[in-house]
Amino acid sequence: MKILLAGSGDIAQRIPSKMTSQEQFFGLKRHPKNLPNDIIPLIGDLTDADCLDLLFLEGFDVVVATLTPDSATEEGYQKAYVDAAATLSLAIKNADHKPKLVIWVSSTSVYGQSAGSWVDEDSLAKPVSFSGRALLQAEQHMVALPCTTVVVRFSGIYGPGRTRLLDQVLAGVGRAAQPEQWSNRIHSEDCAGVIAHLIRLNEKQVPLSTLYLATDCEPVTQYELRGWLAAHLDVSLVEKYTKQRSSRRCSNKKLLDSGYRFIFPTYREGYLALIEQLKE
């Protein structure tokens, strides 16, 4: 099976270890340096139509798009997601050998719900930020493809190299108990695990949904999460008020029903592993 990793960052590089040795992985990046040995590097830009047309002559069976913007600006998100989705979808439509499966990684930031309400795959996506709007627009390009396409909306990703929250807690930055600010998390190992799980299901011809929310099994308030981390890091916190953004709780029921079992089911297991690495 030939698998194209369109965007070969941290999450994509974790996928091969979750699969067998029978797959052949290709990593597409503008500057594909320092990729693991189990990923064949390809130089290219997802917004370059000519480049993608040549690329798809390779005949990929699966395409996994895990993209990141060059900058956290409206222009950065437009190029990284909307423009890339439009060009990639056209290249797939034009390809003689179309992939059997396309997985497009998005984010739960496409939801604008607040006040701790629950969201799932059937909830209305009505983003309140430019980043959420760009992500939703990119999804709409991908779901029109003439092949099996799955959008995976990840919640807040943490893991090795993604320690912003840990760093804030170590600096003593807490959050107030009220108003409640909900946090939904998923470890980067589970991000790769979810993608590998969906590829395996498709290979077994198990019908897939067009959309999955990928988040761990326990949403938690920022107040409780930071307090728990502070206790394990032996630091004191000062409550800091922040303007409340959209605050919701994300359900992973559909993902669990598909048979996926989390490596780190809650923030406790995931952050304890990170703390142990930190202590080492």
mmCIF file of C-alpha atoms in Angstrom:
data_model
loop_
_atom_site.group_PDB
_atom_site.id
_atom_site.type_symbol
_atom_site.label_atom_id
_atom_site.label_comp_id
_atom_site.label_asym_id
_atom_site.label_seq_id
_atom_site.Cartn_x
_atom_site.Cartn_y
_atom_site.Cartn_z
ATOM 1 C CA MET A 1 0.000 0.000 0.000
ATOM 2 C CA LYS A 2 1.389 3.381 -1.027
ATOM 3 C CA ILE A 3 0.530 6.103 1.479
ATOM 4 C CA LEU A 4 1.172 9.776 0.738
ATOM 5 C CA LEU A 5 1.717 11.903 3.840
ATOM 6 C CA ALA A 6 0.779 15.339 2.527
ATOM 7 C CA GLY A 7 2.529 17.375 5.148
ATOM 8 C CA SER A 8 5.135 15.327 7.029
ATOM 9 C CA GLY A 9 5.338 16.939 10.440
ATOM 10 C CA ASP A 10 5.180 15.443 13.912
ATOM 11 C CA ILE A 11 1.825 13.656 13.602
ATOM 12 C CA ALA A 12 2.544 12.221 10.149
ATOM 13 C CA GLN A 13 5.943 10.937 11.237
ATOM 14 C CA ARG A 14 4.316 8.941 14.040
ATOM 15 C CA ILE A 15 1.946 7.056 11.715
ATOM 16 C CA PRO A 16 4.333 4.416 10.249
ATOM 17 C CA SER A 17 5.076 3.008 13.708
ATOM 18 C CA LYS A 18 1.342 2.344 14.130
ATOM 19 C CA MET A 19 1.153 0.310 10.888
ATOM 20 C CA THR A 20 2.757 -2.887 9.626
ATOM 21 C CA SER A 21 5.982 -3.002 7.634
ATOM 22 C CA GLN A 22 4.044 -3.702 4.419
ATOM 23 C CA GLU A 23 3.099 -0.084 3.708
ATOM 24 C CA GLN A 24 5.256 2.325 1.750
ATOM 25 C CA PHE A 25 5.153 5.884 3.084
ATOM 26 C CA PHE A 26 5.968 9.002 1.053
ATOM 27 C CA GLY A 27 6.414 12.314 2.873
ATOM 28 C CA LEU A 28 5.609 15.481 0.917
ATOM 29 C CA LYS A 29 7.182 18.703 2.179
ATOM 30 C CA ARG A 30 8.679 21.815 0.654
ATOM 31 C CA HIS A 31 11.884 21.059 2.553
ATOM 32 C CA PRO A 32 11.792 17.343 3.472
ATOM 33 C CA LYS A 33 14.809 17.264 5.757
ATOM 34 C CA ASN A 34 15.384 14.868 8.635
ATOM 35 C CA LEU A 35 12.465 12.564 7.862
ATOM 36 C CA PRO A 36 12.603 9.115 9.492
ATOM 37 C CA ASN A 37 14.031 6.283 7.429
ATOM 38 C CA ASP A 38 10.581 4.702 7.035
ATOM 39 C CA ILE A 39 9.301 7.718 5.042
ATOM 40 C CA ILE A 40 10.475 8.380 1.461
ATOM 41 C CA PRO A 41 10.968 12.163 1.057
ATOM 42 C CA LEU A 42 9.209 14.050 -1.743
ATOM 43 C CA ILE A 43 9.796 17.733 -2.469
ATOM 44 C CA GLY A 44 6.685 19.702 -3.332
ATOM 45 C CA ASP A 45 4.085 22.278 -2.400
ATOM 46 C CA LEU A 46 0.423 21.408 -1.944
ATOM 47 C CA THR A 47 -0.624 24.660 -3.604
ATOM 48 C CA ASP A 48 1.369 23.846 -6.804
ATOM 49 C CA ALA A 49 -1.086 22.186 -9.221
ATOM 50 C CA ASP A 50 1.568 21.069 -11.734
ATOM 51 C CA CYS A 51 3.631 19.525 -8.967
ATOM 52 C CA LEU A 52 0.665 17.545 -7.640
ATOM 53 C CA ASP A 53 -0.369 16.318 -11.091
ATOM 54 C CA LEU A 54 3.113 14.826 -11.540
ATOM 55 C CA LEU A 55 3.122 13.498 -8.004
ATOM 56 C CA PHE A 56 -0.100 11.525 -8.432
ATOM 57 C CA LEU A 57 1.385 9.590 -11.334
ATOM 58 C CA GLU A 58 2.961 7.536 -8.525
ATOM 59 C CA GLY A 59 -0.454 5.969 -7.861
ATOM 60 C CA PHE A 60 -1.073 6.420 -4.154
ATOM 61 C CA ASP A 61 -3.611 4.197 -2.414
ATOM 62 C CA VAL A 62 -4.085 6.468 0.603
ATOM 63 C CA VAL A 63 -3.546 10.202 1.122
ATOM 64 C CA VAL A 64 -3.232 11.649 4.623
ATOM 65 C CA ALA A 65 -3.158 15.447 4.839
ATOM 66 C CA THR A 66 -1.799 16.886 8.102
ATOM 67 C CA LEU A 67 -1.048 20.535 7.406
ATOM 68 C CA THR A 68 0.194 23.448 9.500
ATOM 69 C CA PRO A 69 0.218 27.148 8.569
ATOM 70 C CA ASP A 70 3.454 29.112 8.267
ATOM 71 C CA SER A 71 1.883 31.803 10.435
ATOM 72 C CA ALA A 72 -1.132 32.086 12.729
ATOM 73 C CA THR A 73 -2.678 34.733 10.484
ATOM 74 C CA GLU A 74 -5.706 34.797 8.216
ATOM 75 C CA GLU A 75 -3.409 34.706 5.185
ATOM 76 C CA GLY A 76 -1.424 31.818 6.669
ATOM 77 C CA TYR A 77 -4.541 29.719 7.253
ATOM 78 C CA GLN A 78 -5.960 30.563 3.828
ATOM 79 C CA LYS A 79 -2.851 29.258 2.087
ATOM 80 C CA ALA A 80 -2.179 26.266 4.334
ATOM 81 C CA TYR A 81 -5.721 24.920 4.369
ATOM 82 C CA VAL A 82 -8.125 26.461 1.854
ATOM 83 C CA ASP A 83 -5.707 26.870 -1.061
ATOM 84 C CA ALA A 84 -4.033 23.518 -0.377
ATOM 85 C CA ALA A 85 -7.391 21.725 -0.139
ATOM 86 C CA ALA A 86 -8.582 23.220 -3.416
ATOM 87 C CA THR A 87 -5.396 22.231 -5.271
ATOM 88 C CA LEU A 88 -5.165 18.772 -3.697
ATOM 89 C CA SER A 89 -8.805 17.937 -4.403
ATOM 90 C CA LEU A 90 -8.400 18.950 -8.055
ATOM 91 C CA ALA A 91 -5.262 16.830 -8.411
ATOM 92 C CA ILE A 92 -7.068 13.805 -6.966
ATOM 93 C CA LYS A 93 -10.027 14.320 -9.298
ATOM 94 C CA ASN A 94 -7.647 14.514 -12.285
ATOM 95 C CA ALA A 95 -5.563 11.481 -11.286
ATOM 96 C CA ASP A 96 -5.952 8.323 -13.376
ATOM 97 C CA HIS A 97 -5.229 6.212 -10.285
ATOM 98 C CA LYS A 98 -7.383 7.723 -7.561
ATOM 99 C CA PRO A 99 -6.639 6.888 -3.930
ATOM 100 C CA LYS A 100 -8.978 4.495 -2.144
ATOM 101 C CA LEU A 101 -8.955 6.712 0.942
ATOM 102 C CA VAL A 102 -8.234 10.355 1.726
ATOM 103 C CA ILE A 103 -7.918 11.485 5.352
ATOM 104 C CA TRP A 104 -8.035 15.241 5.918
ATOM 105 C CA VAL A 105 -7.004 16.460 9.365
ATOM 106 C CA SER A 106 -8.994 19.397 10.700
ATOM 107 C CA SER A 107 -9.775 20.796 14.145
ATOM 108 C CA THR A 108 -12.612 21.131 16.638
ATOM 109 C CA SER A 109 -12.086 24.908 16.361
ATOM 110 C CA VAL A 110 -14.700 24.779 13.586
ATOM 111 C CA TYR A 111 -17.266 24.712 16.416
ATOM 112 C CA GLY A 112 -18.362 27.941 18.042
ATOM 113 C CA GLN A 113 -20.468 26.467 20.838
ATOM 114 C CA SER A 114 -19.888 27.833 24.348
ATOM 115 C CA ALA A 115 -21.057 27.528 27.966
ATOM 116 C CA GLY A 116 -19.719 23.980 28.239
ATOM 117 C CA SER A 117 -22.205 22.483 25.773
ATOM 118 C CA TRP A 118 -21.417 19.102 24.218
ATOM 119 C CA VAL A 119 -20.569 18.767 20.520
ATOM 120 C CA ASP A 120 -20.284 15.730 18.290
ATOM 121 C CA GLU A 121 -20.223 14.950 14.575
ATOM 122 C CA ASP A 122 -23.858 16.027 14.192
ATOM 123 C CA SER A 123 -23.394 19.414 15.879
ATOM 124 C CA LEU A 124 -23.522 22.542 13.766
ATOM 125 C CA ALA A 125 -20.078 23.832 12.815
ATOM 126 C CA LYS A 126 -20.250 27.604 13.093
ATOM 127 C CA PRO A 127 -16.710 28.896 13.689
ATOM 128 C CA VAL A 128 -16.144 32.237 15.397
ATOM 129 C CA SER A 129 -12.455 32.644 14.435
ATOM 130 C CA PHE A 130 -10.730 33.129 11.072
ATOM 131 C CA SER A 131 -8.799 29.906 11.672
ATOM 132 C CA GLY A 132 -11.988 27.919 12.246
ATOM 133 C CA ARG A 133 -13.598 29.424 9.156
ATOM 134 C CA ALA A 134 -10.585 28.508 7.006
ATOM 135 C CA LEU A 135 -10.562 24.949 8.343
ATOM 136 C CA LEU A 136 -14.261 24.491 7.638
ATOM 137 C CA GLN A 137 -13.904 25.880 4.121
ATOM 138 C CA ALA A 138 -11.032 23.470 3.467
ATOM 139 C CA GLU A 139 -13.129 20.529 4.687
ATOM 140 C CA GLN A 140 -15.837 21.429 2.184
ATOM 141 C CA HIS A 141 -13.348 21.111 -0.678
ATOM 142 C CA MET A 142 -12.350 17.623 0.442
ATOM 143 C CA VAL A 143 -15.737 16.032 1.118
ATOM 144 C CA ALA A 144 -16.706 16.449 -2.561
ATOM 145 C CA LEU A 145 -14.003 14.012 -3.733
ATOM 146 C CA PRO A 146 -14.939 10.958 -5.858
ATOM 147 C CA CYS A 147 -13.375 8.556 -3.358
ATOM 148 C CA THR A 148 -13.755 7.635 0.309
ATOM 149 C CA THR A 149 -12.886 10.777 2.246
ATOM 150 C CA VAL A 150 -12.739 11.153 6.016
ATOM 151 C CA VAL A 151 -12.349 14.421 7.901
ATOM 152 C CA VAL A 152 -10.821 14.036 11.362
ATOM 153 C CA ARG A 153 -11.291 16.970 13.725
ATOM 154 C CA PHE A 154 -8.641 16.847 16.432
ATOM 155 C CA SER A 155 -9.064 18.700 19.707
ATOM 156 C CA GLY A 156 -6.095 20.311 21.518
ATOM 157 C CA ILE A 157 -3.008 18.265 20.680
ATOM 158 C CA TYR A 158 -0.281 17.796 23.293
ATOM 159 C CA GLY A 159 2.729 15.518 23.598
ATOM 160 C CA PRO A 160 6.520 15.657 23.166
ATOM 161 C CA GLY A 161 7.429 19.082 21.787
ATOM 162 C CA ARG A 162 3.898 20.334 22.500
ATOM 163 C CA THR A 163 4.293 21.414 26.112
ATOM 164 C CA ARG A 164 2.863 24.945 26.094
ATOM 165 C CA LEU A 165 0.376 24.166 28.863
ATOM 166 C CA LEU A 166 3.025 22.434 30.969
ATOM 167 C CA ASP A 167 5.333 25.417 30.535
ATOM 168 C CA GLN A 168 2.587 27.796 31.671
ATOM 169 C CA VAL A 169 1.881 25.690 34.763
ATOM 170 C CA LEU A 170 5.598 25.531 35.579
ATOM 171 C CA ALA A 171 5.574 29.323 35.365
ATOM 172 C CA GLY A 172 2.715 29.391 37.906
ATOM 173 C CA VAL A 173 -0.056 30.465 35.529
ATOM 174 C CA GLY A 174 -3.422 29.192 36.749
ATOM 175 C CA ARG A 175 -7.026 29.749 35.729
ATOM 176 C CA ALA A 176 -10.076 30.770 37.727
ATOM 177 C CA ALA A 177 -12.707 28.169 38.608
ATOM 178 C CA GLN A 178 -15.452 30.438 37.261
ATOM 179 C CA PRO A 179 -16.468 30.962 34.582
ATOM 180 C CA GLU A 180 -15.675 27.397 33.555
ATOM 181 C CA GLN A 181 -13.289 27.106 30.616
ATOM 182 C CA TRP A 182 -13.394 23.605 29.170
ATOM 183 C CA SER A 183 -10.362 21.931 27.631
ATOM 184 C CA ASN A 184 -10.457 18.974 25.231
ATOM 185 C CA ARG A 185 -7.159 17.168 24.695
ATOM 186 C CA ILE A 186 -5.594 14.407 22.621
ATOM 187 C CA HIS A 187 -2.032 13.104 22.785
ATOM 188 C CA SER A 188 -0.007 13.199 19.565
ATOM 189 C CA GLU A 189 0.502 9.422 19.770
ATOM 190 C CA ASP A 190 -3.265 8.972 19.686
ATOM 191 C CA CYS A 191 -3.527 11.366 16.736
ATOM 192 C CA ALA A 192 -1.314 9.008 14.753
ATOM 193 C CA GLY A 193 -3.124 6.020 16.225
ATOM 194 C CA VAL A 194 -6.514 7.300 15.051
ATOM 195 C CA ILE A 195 -5.257 7.840 11.496
ATOM 196 C CA ALA A 196 -3.688 4.367 11.380
ATOM 197 C CA HIS A 197 -6.923 2.880 12.762
ATOM 198 C CA LEU A 198 -9.002 4.465 9.987
ATOM 199 C CA ILE A 199 -6.578 3.255 7.305
ATOM 200 C CA ARG A 200 -6.821 -0.304 8.662
ATOM 201 C CA LEU A 201 -10.628 -0.184 8.775
ATOM 202 C CA ASN A 202 -10.784 0.991 5.171
ATOM 203 C CA GLU A 203 -8.387 -1.741 4.088
ATOM 204 C CA LYS A 204 -10.741 -4.267 5.720
ATOM 205 C CA GLN A 205 -13.612 -2.640 3.770
ATOM 206 C CA VAL A 206 -15.327 -1.495 6.949
ATOM 207 C CA PRO A 207 -17.606 1.462 6.084
ATOM 208 C CA LEU A 208 -16.271 4.741 7.460
ATOM 209 C CA SER A 209 -18.064 7.898 8.480
ATOM 210 C CA THR A 210 -17.168 11.062 6.597
ATOM 211 C CA LEU A 211 -16.385 12.794 9.915
ATOM 212 C CA TYR A 212 -14.849 11.846 13.267
ATOM 213 C CA LEU A 213 -14.107 13.940 16.332
ATOM 214 C CA ALA A 214 -10.787 12.775 17.747
ATOM 215 C CA THR A 215 -10.441 13.754 21.378
ATOM 216 C CA ASP A 216 -9.730 11.802 24.536
ATOM 217 C CA CYS A 217 -12.347 10.403 26.898
ATOM 218 C CA GLU A 218 -12.507 13.169 29.504
ATOM 219 C CA PRO A 219 -12.984 16.884 28.843
ATOM 220 C CA VAL A 220 -11.692 18.877 31.815
ATOM 221 C CA THR A 221 -11.857 22.485 32.952
ATOM 222 C CA GLN A 222 -8.697 24.563 32.713
ATOM 223 C CA TYR A 223 -8.949 25.158 36.472
ATOM 224 C CA GLU A 224 -9.009 21.434 37.289
ATOM 225 C CA LEU A 225 -6.387 20.502 34.682
ATOM 226 C CA ARG A 226 -3.892 23.133 35.773
ATOM 227 C CA GLY A 227 -4.462 22.312 39.426
ATOM 228 C CA TRP A 228 -3.820 18.633 38.769
ATOM 229 C CA LEU A 229 -0.641 19.412 36.825
ATOM 230 C CA ALA A 230 0.574 21.827 39.540
ATOM 231 C CA ALA A 231 0.174 19.128 42.190
ATOM 232 C CA HIS A 232 2.241 16.668 40.149
ATOM 233 C CA LEU A 233 4.867 19.289 39.320
ATOM 234 C CA ASP A 234 4.943 20.601 42.888
ATOM 235 C CA VAL A 235 4.388 24.226 41.903
ATOM 236 C CA SER A 236 1.987 26.920 43.098
ATOM 237 C CA LEU A 237 -0.427 28.687 40.780
ATOM 238 C CA VAL A 238 -1.676 32.247 40.579
ATOM 239 C CA GLU A 239 -5.139 32.493 39.065
ATOM 240 C CA LYS A 240 -4.988 34.554 35.909
ATOM 241 C CA TYR A 241 -8.112 35.841 34.228
ATOM 242 C CA THR A 242 -8.341 35.389 30.479
ATOM 243 C CA LYS A 243 -11.101 36.447 28.141
ATOM 244 C CA GLN A 244 -13.281 33.390 27.639
ATOM 245 C CA ARG A 245 -13.197 31.921 24.188
ATOM 246 C CA SER A 246 -15.639 29.326 22.887
ATOM 247 C CA SER A 247 -15.878 26.689 25.598
ATOM 248 C CA ARG A 248 -17.357 23.299 24.808
ATOM 249 C CA ARG A 249 -17.012 19.598 25.563
ATOM 250 C CA CYS A 250 -16.225 17.248 22.674
ATOM 251 C CA SER A 251 -17.610 13.725 22.423
ATOM 252 C CA ASN A 252 -15.530 10.841 21.010
ATOM 253 C CA LYS A 253 -18.359 8.283 21.040
ATOM 254 C CA LYS A 254 -18.337 7.701 17.286
ATOM 255 C CA LEU A 255 -14.591 7.073 17.319
ATOM 256 C CA LEU A 256 -14.896 4.638 20.238
ATOM 257 C CA ASP A 257 -17.799 2.884 18.500
ATOM 258 C CA SER A 258 -15.526 2.353 15.476
ATOM 259 C CA GLY A 259 -13.265 0.239 17.688
ATOM 260 C CA TYR A 260 -10.478 2.673 18.480
ATOM 261 C CA ARG A 261 -8.849 2.256 21.894
ATOM 262 C CA PHE A 262 -6.839 5.146 23.243
ATOM 263 C CA ILE A 263 -3.181 4.877 24.162
ATOM 264 C CA PHE A 264 -3.759 7.768 26.587
ATOM 265 C CA PRO A 265 -7.500 7.693 27.432
ATOM 266 C CA THR A 266 -7.406 10.897 29.517
ATOM 267 C CA TYR A 267 -5.116 13.838 30.236
ATOM 268 C CA ARG A 268 -3.869 12.022 33.353
ATOM 269 C CA GLU A 269 -2.100 9.191 31.518
ATOM 270 C CA GLY A 270 -0.789 11.495 28.792
ATOM 271 C CA TYR A 271 0.557 14.229 31.024
ATOM 272 C CA LEU A 272 2.037 11.788 33.534
ATOM 273 C CA ALA A 273 4.112 10.358 30.674
ATOM 274 C CA LEU A 274 5.225 13.885 29.713
ATOM 275 C CA ILE A 275 6.068 14.750 33.325
ATOM 276 C CA GLU A 276 8.207 11.621 33.626
ATOM 277 C CA GLN A 277 10.112 12.669 30.505
ATOM 278 C CA LEU A 278 10.493 16.149 31.958
ATOM 279 C CA LYS A 279 11.950 14.771 35.196
ATOM 280 C CA GLU A 280 14.404 12.623 33.251
#
